[in-house]
């Protein structure tokens, strides 16, 4: 592997800090003006942060720890502080990828990488919400950087740092293991990408050291997070693995990736696969900027998630990790077409700008805008339900709707006169609320039941407004009933 001299890649950091810092500052300022409620997942992550543990129902613990640190820093549980780690994590990730690009392409490659990553559509969106992909990103990028240093310099400390960063990425989301998959596949494909046996063991040992507390927590909690991860895969637990097989799911996932990564960069990434980056003479310059082993941190991820999409379902963000190294590869391909590179980054930047405007003005056109509509009306619904519960003289609100429960716990965090419970499903816990906050069998008295599936004993519904926002076109209703009736299906 050829790595430029320190002088060739020097001087990139101040300019990159300026670029990334300016973009991040704008995003933070927009978050400060943001009028959106927390989405259901965000509210759930906040609830986790109120009880520091080594693992949670559906995710590893790092996102809860990050929210706990941010809200403690701000002395507030407001949505701004819950979401603040988002733009900061992506800003750090952009700088780490710039450092990786500087090692192979010099100063300008670093600056272009910082700008290109900071303006990816998935980064624009991820900077305006709080998600596990966002928390994972800086550690994923750091693992790529230290692994690259390990291959060129062979130092044991870089092996340890690689393992530690993979472990921390996994504590954010188990998809951090894709880094380990990429390392293994690169080593199999190219002897120059093989760490020594000692360094390989150091990577594994450092990874296990970081991840072992979460694995122990899973062992003591019936494999709670690991089991939910397996449920997401779905088809591996079906009697017939091909029951959900369908090309439409794969087509939908692949089409969504043009929105996640941006159309221009996605086309460049596909071109790199078709012509073999670094294997043809006209790609010599590109190869210097993105060594061949980088592809093993891109295409295996896309292949795994594509199989998942083919067999069952796959959300657009499930392959997000592919686009860290993917950014460097796409820019390498576009090195021969600087005008197209500018257009590709420009399209992505425009998308990010639209997201910023939509966030700053969330109620404008919300009825026809999925991005803003799903964040609106959640707190208002919770306040309506709490007021209704008080008027009806009930001390608890019971629901089988995860969205309703998530915001009740958040918006009603200071409502000491009301308790919130999940309605038993009768088929095992389907979410965090059913597992940790089920309606106690010993609870006696009247409750406010909020559901789309009322039992026959519930009686007449109480009027609540579900028009507009997150609950538009939903048939949610409230019922004053006793706890015994609320617990029936």
Tab-separated table of C-alpha atoms in Angstrom:
chain	number	residue	atom	x	y	z
A	1	UNK	CA	0.000	0.000	0.000
A	2	UNK	CA	1.260	3.435	-0.885
A	3	UNK	CA	0.601	6.130	1.687
A	4	UNK	CA	1.483	9.762	0.910
A	5	UNK	CA	4.066	11.426	3.031
A	6	UNK	CA	2.928	13.451	6.027
A	7	UNK	CA	3.688	16.579	4.044
A	8	UNK	CA	1.472	15.500	1.132
A	9	UNK	CA	-1.518	15.044	3.424
A	10	UNK	CA	-0.754	17.894	5.802
A	11	UNK	CA	-2.730	21.053	6.314
A	12	UNK	CA	-6.169	19.564	5.768
A	13	UNK	CA	-7.455	19.713	9.334
A	14	UNK	CA	-8.047	23.483	9.817
A	15	UNK	CA	-9.951	23.769	6.548
A	16	UNK	CA	-11.913	20.564	7.228
A	17	UNK	CA	-12.797	21.834	10.690
A	18	UNK	CA	-14.073	25.026	9.110
A	19	UNK	CA	-16.237	23.173	6.565
A	20	UNK	CA	-17.625	20.591	8.972
A	21	UNK	CA	-17.909	23.059	11.827
A	22	UNK	CA	-19.995	25.495	9.747
A	23	UNK	CA	-22.352	22.763	8.551
A	24	UNK	CA	-22.688	21.330	12.056
A	25	UNK	CA	-23.329	24.744	13.584
A	26	UNK	CA	-26.178	25.412	11.146
A	27	UNK	CA	-27.725	22.052	12.017
A	28	UNK	CA	-27.457	22.714	15.735
A	29	UNK	CA	-29.071	26.137	15.305
A	30	UNK	CA	-31.936	24.604	13.313
A	31	UNK	CA	-32.422	21.997	16.039
A	32	UNK	CA	-32.661	24.845	18.536
A	33	UNK	CA	-35.585	26.260	16.496
A	34	UNK	CA	-37.119	22.849	15.843
A	35	UNK	CA	-40.797	22.490	16.732
A	36	UNK	CA	-41.101	18.755	16.067
A	37	UNK	CA	-42.013	16.301	18.801
A	38	UNK	CA	-39.781	13.300	19.427
A	39	UNK	CA	-40.491	10.358	17.150
A	40	UNK	CA	-41.495	7.065	18.787
A	41	UNK	CA	-37.941	5.630	18.645
A	42	UNK	CA	-36.409	8.847	19.952
A	43	UNK	CA	-38.827	8.933	22.896
A	44	UNK	CA	-38.007	5.322	23.667
A	45	UNK	CA	-34.260	6.005	23.612
A	46	UNK	CA	-34.855	8.928	25.989
A	47	UNK	CA	-36.749	6.625	28.371
A	48	UNK	CA	-33.858	4.190	28.321
A	49	UNK	CA	-31.508	7.027	29.236
A	50	UNK	CA	-33.424	7.489	32.489
A	51	UNK	CA	-32.301	4.046	33.642
A	52	UNK	CA	-28.648	3.449	32.796
A	53	UNK	CA	-28.114	-0.190	31.906
A	54	UNK	CA	-25.724	-2.322	29.877
A	55	UNK	CA	-28.406	-3.171	27.333
A	56	UNK	CA	-32.025	-2.559	26.402
A	57	UNK	CA	-34.957	-4.314	24.749
A	58	UNK	CA	-34.064	-3.727	21.106
A	59	UNK	CA	-30.662	-2.020	21.028
A	60	UNK	CA	-27.276	-1.960	22.750
A	61	UNK	CA	-26.818	0.794	25.344
A	62	UNK	CA	-24.643	3.492	23.775
A	63	UNK	CA	-27.488	5.631	22.404
A	64	UNK	CA	-29.084	5.826	25.856
A	65	UNK	CA	-25.734	6.767	27.396
A	66	UNK	CA	-25.218	9.500	24.778
A	67	UNK	CA	-28.667	10.976	25.459
A	68	UNK	CA	-28.082	10.803	29.211
A	69	UNK	CA	-24.813	12.722	28.802
A	70	UNK	CA	-26.375	15.333	26.518
A	71	UNK	CA	-29.439	15.983	28.689
A	72	UNK	CA	-27.250	16.128	31.806
A	73	UNK	CA	-24.995	18.654	30.061
A	74	UNK	CA	-27.965	20.817	29.116
A	75	UNK	CA	-29.857	20.259	32.349
A	76	UNK	CA	-32.932	19.628	30.222
A	77	UNK	CA	-34.868	16.767	28.610
A	78	UNK	CA	-36.104	19.009	25.782
A	79	UNK	CA	-35.995	17.506	22.259
A	80	UNK	CA	-33.004	19.724	21.395
A	81	UNK	CA	-30.808	18.071	24.017
A	82	UNK	CA	-32.074	14.591	23.182
A	83	UNK	CA	-31.120	15.116	19.524
A	84	UNK	CA	-27.930	17.136	19.992
A	85	UNK	CA	-25.571	14.100	19.760
A	86	UNK	CA	-26.813	13.609	16.161
A	87	UNK	CA	-25.088	16.506	14.366
A	88	UNK	CA	-22.041	16.241	16.648
A	89	UNK	CA	-21.491	12.549	15.900
A	90	UNK	CA	-21.789	13.083	12.162
A	91	UNK	CA	-19.408	16.029	12.343
A	92	UNK	CA	-16.792	13.868	14.068
A	93	UNK	CA	-17.364	11.100	11.511
A	94	UNK	CA	-16.738	13.511	8.632
A	95	UNK	CA	-13.382	14.505	10.135
A	96	UNK	CA	-12.330	10.885	10.740
A	97	UNK	CA	-13.126	9.976	7.136
A	98	UNK	CA	-11.215	13.066	6.008
A	99	UNK	CA	-8.214	11.809	7.966
A	100	UNK	CA	-8.522	8.463	6.200
A	101	UNK	CA	-8.754	10.165	2.791
A	102	UNK	CA	-5.739	12.374	3.589
A	103	UNK	CA	-3.595	9.269	4.065
A	104	UNK	CA	-4.198	8.197	0.466
A	105	UNK	CA	-5.154	11.277	-1.513
A	106	UNK	CA	-3.705	14.257	0.324
A	107	UNK	CA	-5.241	17.525	1.444
A	108	UNK	CA	-7.851	18.073	-1.268
A	109	UNK	CA	-9.098	14.486	-1.020
A	110	UNK	CA	-9.582	15.039	2.710
A	111	UNK	CA	-11.546	18.251	2.206
A	112	UNK	CA	-13.764	16.753	-0.492
A	113	UNK	CA	-14.426	13.715	1.685
A	114	UNK	CA	-15.385	15.871	4.666
A	115	UNK	CA	-17.782	17.900	2.523
A	116	UNK	CA	-19.214	14.896	0.690
A	117	UNK	CA	-19.911	12.932	3.866
A	118	UNK	CA	-21.333	15.928	5.740
A	119	UNK	CA	-23.809	16.494	2.893
A	120	UNK	CA	-24.972	12.900	2.358
A	121	UNK	CA	-28.780	12.741	2.557
A	122	UNK	CA	-28.570	10.104	5.291
A	123	UNK	CA	-26.285	12.445	7.263
A	124	UNK	CA	-28.571	15.420	6.679
A	125	UNK	CA	-31.471	13.440	8.107
A	126	UNK	CA	-29.407	11.723	10.798
A	127	UNK	CA	-28.216	15.096	12.079
A	128	UNK	CA	-31.797	16.204	12.737
A	129	UNK	CA	-32.891	13.150	14.718
A	130	UNK	CA	-31.250	10.776	17.170
A	131	UNK	CA	-30.654	7.227	15.941
A	132	UNK	CA	-28.355	4.277	16.569
A	133	UNK	CA	-26.792	4.605	13.086
A	134	UNK	CA	-25.680	8.120	13.979
A	135	UNK	CA	-24.134	7.066	17.303
A	136	UNK	CA	-22.391	4.141	15.582
A	137	UNK	CA	-20.917	6.221	12.747
A	138	UNK	CA	-17.873	7.879	14.430
A	139	UNK	CA	-16.685	4.602	15.939
A	140	UNK	CA	-17.206	2.784	12.630
A	141	UNK	CA	-15.143	5.470	10.885
A	142	UNK	CA	-12.453	5.375	13.579
A	143	UNK	CA	-12.190	1.586	13.176
A	144	UNK	CA	-11.635	2.045	9.424
A	145	UNK	CA	-8.928	4.646	10.094
A	146	UNK	CA	-7.039	2.581	12.673
A	147	UNK	CA	-7.307	-0.544	10.521
A	148	UNK	CA	-5.828	1.390	7.605
A	149	UNK	CA	-2.972	2.543	9.831
A	150	UNK	CA	-2.474	-1.026	11.033
A	151	UNK	CA	-2.065	-2.341	7.500
A	152	UNK	CA	0.484	0.310	6.574
A	153	UNK	CA	2.473	0.440	9.813
A	154	UNK	CA	1.742	-2.850	11.585
A	155	UNK	CA	1.703	-1.394	15.090
A	156	UNK	CA	0.022	-3.337	17.863
A	157	UNK	CA	-1.583	-0.212	19.305
A	158	UNK	CA	-3.494	0.304	16.058
A	159	UNK	CA	-4.764	-3.271	16.282
A	160	UNK	CA	-5.998	-2.601	19.814
A	161	UNK	CA	-7.589	0.688	18.782
A	162	UNK	CA	-9.288	-1.018	15.830
A	163	UNK	CA	-10.830	-3.618	18.138
A	164	UNK	CA	-11.888	-1.006	20.683
A	165	UNK	CA	-13.590	1.098	18.020
A	166	UNK	CA	-15.420	-1.915	16.572
A	167	UNK	CA	-16.596	-2.753	20.081
A	168	UNK	CA	-17.885	0.771	20.677
A	169	UNK	CA	-19.604	0.748	17.267
A	170	UNK	CA	-21.334	-2.491	18.299
A	171	UNK	CA	-22.428	-0.915	21.587
A	172	UNK	CA	-24.313	1.590	19.436
A	173	UNK	CA	-25.663	-0.958	16.966
A	174	UNK	CA	-24.663	-4.547	16.282
A	175	UNK	CA	-24.146	-3.547	12.647
A	176	UNK	CA	-20.730	-2.386	13.865
A	177	UNK	CA	-19.697	-6.010	13.313
A	178	UNK	CA	-19.675	-5.248	9.594
A	179	UNK	CA	-16.231	-3.725	10.163
A	180	UNK	CA	-14.997	-7.087	11.417
A	181	UNK	CA	-16.590	-8.790	8.406
A	182	UNK	CA	-14.806	-6.350	6.091
A	183	UNK	CA	-11.454	-6.944	7.791
A	184	UNK	CA	-11.862	-10.705	7.430
A	185	UNK	CA	-12.908	-10.567	3.784
A	186	UNK	CA	-10.133	-8.133	2.872
A	187	UNK	CA	-7.593	-10.457	4.517
A	188	UNK	CA	-8.915	-13.427	2.543
A	189	UNK	CA	-8.914	-11.540	-0.760
A	190	UNK	CA	-5.546	-9.770	-0.491
A	191	UNK	CA	-2.509	-10.887	1.466
A	192	UNK	CA	-1.421	-7.245	1.773
A	193	UNK	CA	-4.559	-6.630	3.825
A	194	UNK	CA	-3.767	-9.388	6.318
A	195	UNK	CA	-2.743	-8.326	9.814
A	196	UNK	CA	-0.279	-10.556	11.612
A	197	UNK	CA	-1.691	-13.314	13.800
A	198	UNK	CA	-0.799	-11.328	16.914
A	199	UNK	CA	-2.504	-8.181	15.646
A	200	UNK	CA	-5.541	-10.198	14.607
A	201	UNK	CA	-5.811	-11.586	18.135
A	202	UNK	CA	-5.403	-8.095	19.570
A	203	UNK	CA	-8.317	-6.844	17.447
A	204	UNK	CA	-10.506	-9.706	18.649
A	205	UNK	CA	-9.478	-9.334	22.290
A	206	UNK	CA	-10.107	-5.571	22.350
A	207	UNK	CA	-13.497	-6.058	20.684
A	208	UNK	CA	-14.562	-8.690	23.215
A	209	UNK	CA	-13.314	-6.549	26.084
A	210	UNK	CA	-15.635	-3.698	25.093
A	211	UNK	CA	-18.598	-5.846	24.090
A	212	UNK	CA	-18.489	-8.408	26.928
A	213	UNK	CA	-20.539	-6.359	29.454
A	214	UNK	CA	-23.393	-6.120	26.949
A	215	UNK	CA	-23.110	-9.817	26.122
A	216	UNK	CA	-23.211	-10.621	29.855
A	217	UNK	CA	-26.274	-8.381	30.238
A	218	UNK	CA	-27.974	-10.269	27.406
A	219	UNK	CA	-27.135	-13.580	29.066
A	220	UNK	CA	-28.717	-12.391	32.321
A	221	UNK	CA	-31.782	-10.967	30.521
A	222	UNK	CA	-32.797	-13.911	28.340
A	223	UNK	CA	-30.902	-12.587	25.318
A	224	UNK	CA	-33.261	-9.607	25.142
A	225	UNK	CA	-31.423	-7.428	22.590
A	226	UNK	CA	-29.973	-10.298	20.592
A	227	UNK	CA	-33.399	-11.921	20.374
A	228	UNK	CA	-34.986	-8.731	19.055
A	229	UNK	CA	-32.192	-8.417	16.477
A	230	UNK	CA	-32.977	-11.951	15.304
A	231	UNK	CA	-36.671	-11.022	15.118
A	232	UNK	CA	-35.762	-8.165	12.760
A	233	UNK	CA	-34.114	-10.677	10.441
A	234	UNK	CA	-37.419	-12.552	10.599
A	235	UNK	CA	-37.041	-15.225	7.906
A	236	UNK	CA	-34.386	-17.202	9.827
A	237	UNK	CA	-37.038	-18.099	12.438
A	238	UNK	CA	-39.822	-18.998	10.029
A	239	UNK	CA	-40.782	-22.591	9.358
A	240	UNK	CA	-40.243	-21.822	5.685
A	241	UNK	CA	-37.397	-19.309	5.198
A	242	UNK	CA	-38.753	-18.432	1.743
A	243	UNK	CA	-42.245	-17.504	2.987
A	244	UNK	CA	-41.512	-13.780	2.594
A	245	UNK	CA	-39.371	-14.096	-0.553
A	246	UNK	CA	-40.048	-11.338	-3.058
A	247	UNK	CA	-38.192	-9.270	-5.625
A	248	UNK	CA	-40.353	-6.256	-4.812
A	249	UNK	CA	-38.740	-5.913	-1.369
A	250	UNK	CA	-35.270	-6.061	-2.906
A	251	UNK	CA	-36.182	-3.527	-5.588
A	252	UNK	CA	-37.608	-1.153	-2.980
A	253	UNK	CA	-34.485	-1.421	-0.816
A	254	UNK	CA	-32.078	-0.882	-3.708
A	255	UNK	CA	-34.067	2.097	-4.970
A	256	UNK	CA	-34.033	3.643	-1.490
A	257	UNK	CA	-30.223	3.589	-1.441
A	258	UNK	CA	-30.118	6.285	-4.122
A	259	UNK	CA	-31.914	8.503	-1.626
A	260	UNK	CA	-29.749	7.451	1.311
A	261	UNK	CA	-26.390	8.020	-0.412
A	262	UNK	CA	-27.475	10.430	-3.132
A	263	UNK	CA	-28.006	9.550	-6.808
A	264	UNK	CA	-24.671	10.817	-8.122
A	265	UNK	CA	-22.501	9.121	-5.532
A	266	UNK	CA	-24.556	5.916	-5.758
A	267	UNK	CA	-24.013	5.711	-9.501
A	268	UNK	CA	-20.275	6.245	-8.947
A	269	UNK	CA	-20.264	3.471	-6.368
A	270	UNK	CA	-21.957	1.109	-8.807
A	271	UNK	CA	-19.422	2.048	-11.477
A	272	UNK	CA	-16.633	1.100	-9.061
A	273	UNK	CA	-18.140	-2.364	-8.744
A	274	UNK	CA	-18.638	-2.847	-12.469
A	275	UNK	CA	-15.176	-1.833	-13.598
A	276	UNK	CA	-13.148	-2.902	-10.573
A	277	UNK	CA	-11.675	0.106	-8.798
A	278	UNK	CA	-7.895	0.230	-9.044
A	279	UNK	CA	-7.612	-2.619	-11.563
A	280	UNK	CA	-7.621	-0.590	-14.779
A	281	UNK	CA	-5.117	1.928	-15.979
A	282	UNK	CA	-7.551	4.846	-16.135
A	283	UNK	CA	-8.333	4.341	-12.462
A	284	UNK	CA	-4.753	4.734	-11.231
A	285	UNK	CA	-5.409	8.078	-9.609
A	286	UNK	CA	-8.595	6.797	-8.005
A	287	UNK	CA	-6.809	3.732	-6.643
A	288	UNK	CA	-4.347	5.951	-4.819
A	289	UNK	CA	-7.231	7.646	-3.025
A	290	UNK	CA	-9.248	4.514	-2.167
A	291	UNK	CA	-7.237	1.286	-1.877
A	292	UNK	CA	-8.855	-1.955	-3.008
A	293	UNK	CA	-9.522	-3.211	0.520
A	294	UNK	CA	-12.038	-0.408	1.043
A	295	UNK	CA	-14.557	-2.270	-1.117
A	296	UNK	CA	-14.826	-4.969	1.535
A	297	UNK	CA	-16.401	-2.437	3.875
A	298	UNK	CA	-19.064	-1.599	1.301
A	299	UNK	CA	-20.304	-4.417	-0.905
A	300	UNK	CA	-20.571	-7.184	1.720
A	301	UNK	CA	-22.836	-4.897	3.762
A	302	UNK	CA	-25.008	-4.124	0.768
A	303	UNK	CA	-25.077	-7.807	-0.168
A	304	UNK	CA	-26.162	-8.927	3.315
A	305	UNK	CA	-28.943	-6.359	3.559
A	306	UNK	CA	-30.042	-7.089	-0.016
A	307	UNK	CA	-30.486	-10.761	0.888
A	308	UNK	CA	-32.515	-9.662	3.907
A	309	UNK	CA	-34.667	-7.460	1.660
A	310	UNK	CA	-35.157	-10.368	-0.736
A	311	UNK	CA	-36.155	-12.815	2.004
A	312	UNK	CA	-38.263	-10.558	4.226
A	313	UNK	CA	-37.878	-6.796	4.716
A	314	UNK	CA	-35.052	-4.308	5.035
A	315	UNK	CA	-35.268	-0.661	6.008
A	316	UNK	CA	-33.381	1.922	3.980
A	317	UNK	CA	-30.947	2.734	6.817
A	318	UNK	CA	-29.852	-0.849	7.462
A	319	UNK	CA	-26.923	-0.504	5.053
A	320	UNK	CA	-25.823	2.910	6.343
A	321	UNK	CA	-22.416	1.620	7.413
A	322	UNK	CA	-21.552	0.858	3.786
A	323	UNK	CA	-21.465	4.527	2.892
A	324	UNK	CA	-18.558	5.519	5.112
A	325	UNK	CA	-15.898	3.760	3.047
A	326	UNK	CA	-18.350	4.121	0.160
A	327	UNK	CA	-17.910	7.894	0.221
A	328	UNK	CA	-14.167	7.560	-0.408
A	329	UNK	CA	-14.707	5.034	-3.187
A	330	UNK	CA	-17.369	7.125	-4.941
A	331	UNK	CA	-15.166	10.211	-4.818
A	332	UNK	CA	-12.277	8.181	-6.206
A	333	UNK	CA	-14.361	7.150	-9.202
A	334	UNK	CA	-15.458	10.745	-9.741
A	335	UNK	CA	-11.879	12.041	-9.586
A	336	UNK	CA	-11.740	11.733	-13.388
A	337	UNK	CA	-14.960	13.781	-13.746
A	338	UNK	CA	-14.651	16.798	-11.420
A	339	UNK	CA	-17.732	18.491	-12.862
A	340	UNK	CA	-19.877	15.422	-12.195
A	341	UNK	CA	-18.389	15.219	-8.708
A	342	UNK	CA	-19.456	18.804	-8.038
A	343	UNK	CA	-22.964	18.089	-9.321
A	344	UNK	CA	-23.262	14.922	-7.209
A	345	UNK	CA	-22.230	16.712	-4.024
A	346	UNK	CA	-24.396	19.688	-4.961
A	347	UNK	CA	-27.510	17.522	-5.314
A	348	UNK	CA	-26.873	16.021	-1.887
A	349	UNK	CA	-26.234	19.427	-0.341
A	350	UNK	CA	-29.511	20.715	-1.787
A	351	UNK	CA	-31.324	17.747	-0.255
A	352	UNK	CA	-29.785	18.538	3.124
A	353	UNK	CA	-30.845	22.168	2.760
A	354	UNK	CA	-34.444	21.097	2.089
A	355	UNK	CA	-34.366	18.959	5.224
A	356	UNK	CA	-33.133	21.923	7.232
A	357	UNK	CA	-35.936	24.139	5.943
A	358	UNK	CA	-38.535	21.444	6.654
A	359	UNK	CA	-37.188	21.099	10.173
A	360	UNK	CA	-37.149	24.835	10.831
A	361	UNK	CA	-40.716	25.134	9.472
A	362	UNK	CA	-42.237	21.768	10.439
A	363	UNK	CA	-45.909	22.778	10.136
A	364	UNK	CA	-45.628	24.178	6.592
A	365	UNK	CA	-47.105	21.617	4.228
A	366	UNK	CA	-47.018	18.998	6.978
A	367	UNK	CA	-50.177	17.249	5.807
A	368	UNK	CA	-48.442	16.082	2.653
A	369	UNK	CA	-44.939	15.681	4.038
A	370	UNK	CA	-44.018	12.385	5.645
A	371	UNK	CA	-40.813	13.779	7.143
A	372	UNK	CA	-42.551	16.449	9.207
A	373	UNK	CA	-46.007	14.932	9.670
A	374	UNK	CA	-44.861	11.891	11.580
A	375	UNK	CA	-43.199	14.093	14.210
A	376	UNK	CA	-46.202	16.349	14.824
A	377	UNK	CA	-49.137	15.989	17.187
A	378	UNK	CA	-47.561	13.431	19.488
A	379	UNK	CA	-47.175	15.682	22.522
A	380	UNK	CA	-50.613	17.206	21.894
A	381	UNK	CA	-52.184	13.730	21.875
A	382	UNK	CA	-50.450	12.809	25.144
A	383	UNK	CA	-51.654	16.018	26.789
A	384	UNK	CA	-55.195	15.367	25.536
A	385	UNK	CA	-55.152	11.856	26.966
A	386	UNK	CA	-53.739	12.977	30.304
A	387	UNK	CA	-56.374	15.714	30.602
A	388	UNK	CA	-59.076	13.194	29.696
A	389	UNK	CA	-57.802	10.698	32.264
A	390	UNK	CA	-57.950	13.349	34.976
A	391	UNK	CA	-61.472	14.432	33.997
A	392	UNK	CA	-62.629	10.824	34.066
A	393	UNK	CA	-61.083	10.301	37.489
A	394	UNK	CA	-58.648	7.576	36.445
A	395	UNK	CA	-55.141	7.184	37.839
A	396	UNK	CA	-53.621	5.294	34.914
A	397	UNK	CA	-53.566	5.256	31.125
A	398	UNK	CA	-53.255	1.860	29.461
A	399	UNK	CA	-52.470	1.349	25.771
A	400	UNK	CA	-51.333	-1.311	23.325
A	401	UNK	CA	-50.050	1.325	20.900
A	402	UNK	CA	-46.275	1.735	21.087
A	403	UNK	CA	-46.405	5.257	19.630
A	404	UNK	CA	-48.899	6.382	22.273
A	405	UNK	CA	-46.931	4.797	25.112
A	406	UNK	CA	-43.589	6.211	23.955
A	407	UNK	CA	-44.817	9.790	24.016
A	408	UNK	CA	-46.880	9.373	27.187
A	409	UNK	CA	-43.749	8.430	29.095
A	410	UNK	CA	-41.857	11.382	27.585
A	411	UNK	CA	-44.481	14.131	27.588
A	412	UNK	CA	-45.918	12.892	30.900
A	413	UNK	CA	-42.532	12.589	32.603
A	414	UNK	CA	-43.547	15.120	35.266
A	415	UNK	CA	-47.149	13.898	35.666
A	416	UNK	CA	-46.843	12.411	39.160
A	417	UNK	CA	-50.610	11.847	39.440
A	418	UNK	CA	-50.785	9.441	36.495
A	419	UNK	CA	-49.245	6.061	35.725
A	420	UNK	CA	-48.740	4.635	32.241
A	421	UNK	CA	-48.966	0.941	31.436
A	422	UNK	CA	-48.786	-1.328	28.409
A	423	UNK	CA	-51.820	-3.471	27.710
A	424	UNK	CA	-50.840	-7.183	27.796
A	425	UNK	CA	-50.770	-8.731	24.337
A	426	UNK	CA	-51.173	-12.300	25.515
A	427	UNK	CA	-48.372	-13.462	23.206
A	428	UNK	CA	-45.234	-12.356	25.000
A	429	UNK	CA	-43.708	-8.902	25.125
A	430	UNK	CA	-43.704	-7.253	21.703
A	431	UNK	CA	-41.880	-4.106	22.766
A	432	UNK	CA	-39.998	-2.424	25.606
A	433	UNK	CA	-43.171	-1.140	27.233
A	434	UNK	CA	-44.868	-4.534	27.366
A	435	UNK	CA	-41.720	-6.006	28.876
A	436	UNK	CA	-40.954	-3.328	31.459
A	437	UNK	CA	-44.276	-1.545	32.070
A	438	UNK	CA	-47.124	-4.092	31.722
A	439	UNK	CA	-50.454	-3.410	33.423
A	440	UNK	CA	-50.054	-5.117	36.825
A	441	UNK	CA	-52.444	-8.005	37.398
A	442	UNK	CA	-53.053	-6.616	40.877
A	443	UNK	CA	-54.077	-3.159	39.623
A	444	UNK	CA	-57.633	-2.325	40.672
A	445	UNK	CA	-59.839	0.576	39.714
A	446	UNK	CA	-60.705	2.594	36.633
A	447	UNK	CA	-58.216	3.237	33.835
A	448	UNK	CA	-58.249	5.100	30.543
A	449	UNK	CA	-57.743	2.492	27.821
A	450	UNK	CA	-56.346	3.876	24.531
A	451	UNK	CA	-56.460	1.401	21.695
A	452	UNK	CA	-57.432	0.609	18.124
A	453	UNK	CA	-58.664	-2.816	19.221
A	454	UNK	CA	-61.054	-2.433	22.170
A	455	UNK	CA	-62.442	-5.443	24.020
A	456	UNK	CA	-66.217	-5.907	24.007
A	457	UNK	CA	-66.404	-4.836	27.647
A	458	UNK	CA	-64.843	-1.406	26.982
A	459	UNK	CA	-68.135	0.364	26.347
A	460	UNK	CA	-68.589	3.563	24.368
A	461	UNK	CA	-65.502	5.457	23.197
A	462	UNK	CA	-64.612	8.919	24.448
A	463	UNK	CA	-64.009	11.428	21.680
A	464	UNK	CA	-60.380	12.293	20.885
A	465	UNK	CA	-59.044	14.129	17.851
A	466	UNK	CA	-56.642	12.147	15.650
A	467	UNK	CA	-56.781	14.468	12.648
A	468	UNK	CA	-53.448	15.585	11.204
A	469	UNK	CA	-49.899	14.834	12.207
A	470	UNK	CA	-48.626	11.452	13.368
A	471	UNK	CA	-52.066	10.004	14.114
A	472	UNK	CA	-53.844	11.040	10.913
A	473	UNK	CA	-56.103	8.351	9.496
A	474	UNK	CA	-55.740	6.254	12.657
A	475	UNK	CA	-58.774	4.822	14.459
A	476	UNK	CA	-57.409	5.278	17.967
A	477	UNK	CA	-60.073	5.722	20.659
A	478	UNK	CA	-60.144	6.115	24.451
A	479	UNK	CA	-62.371	4.219	26.886
A	480	UNK	CA	-63.014	4.622	30.611
A	481	UNK	CA	-63.070	1.091	31.913
A	482	UNK	CA	-61.800	-1.046	34.772
A	483	UNK	CA	-58.333	-2.576	34.805
A	484	UNK	CA	-59.702	-6.093	34.395
A	485	UNK	CA	-61.418	-5.158	31.140
A	486	UNK	CA	-58.340	-3.257	29.890
A	487	UNK	CA	-56.269	-6.404	30.323
A	488	UNK	CA	-58.513	-8.493	28.061
A	489	UNK	CA	-58.044	-8.956	24.311
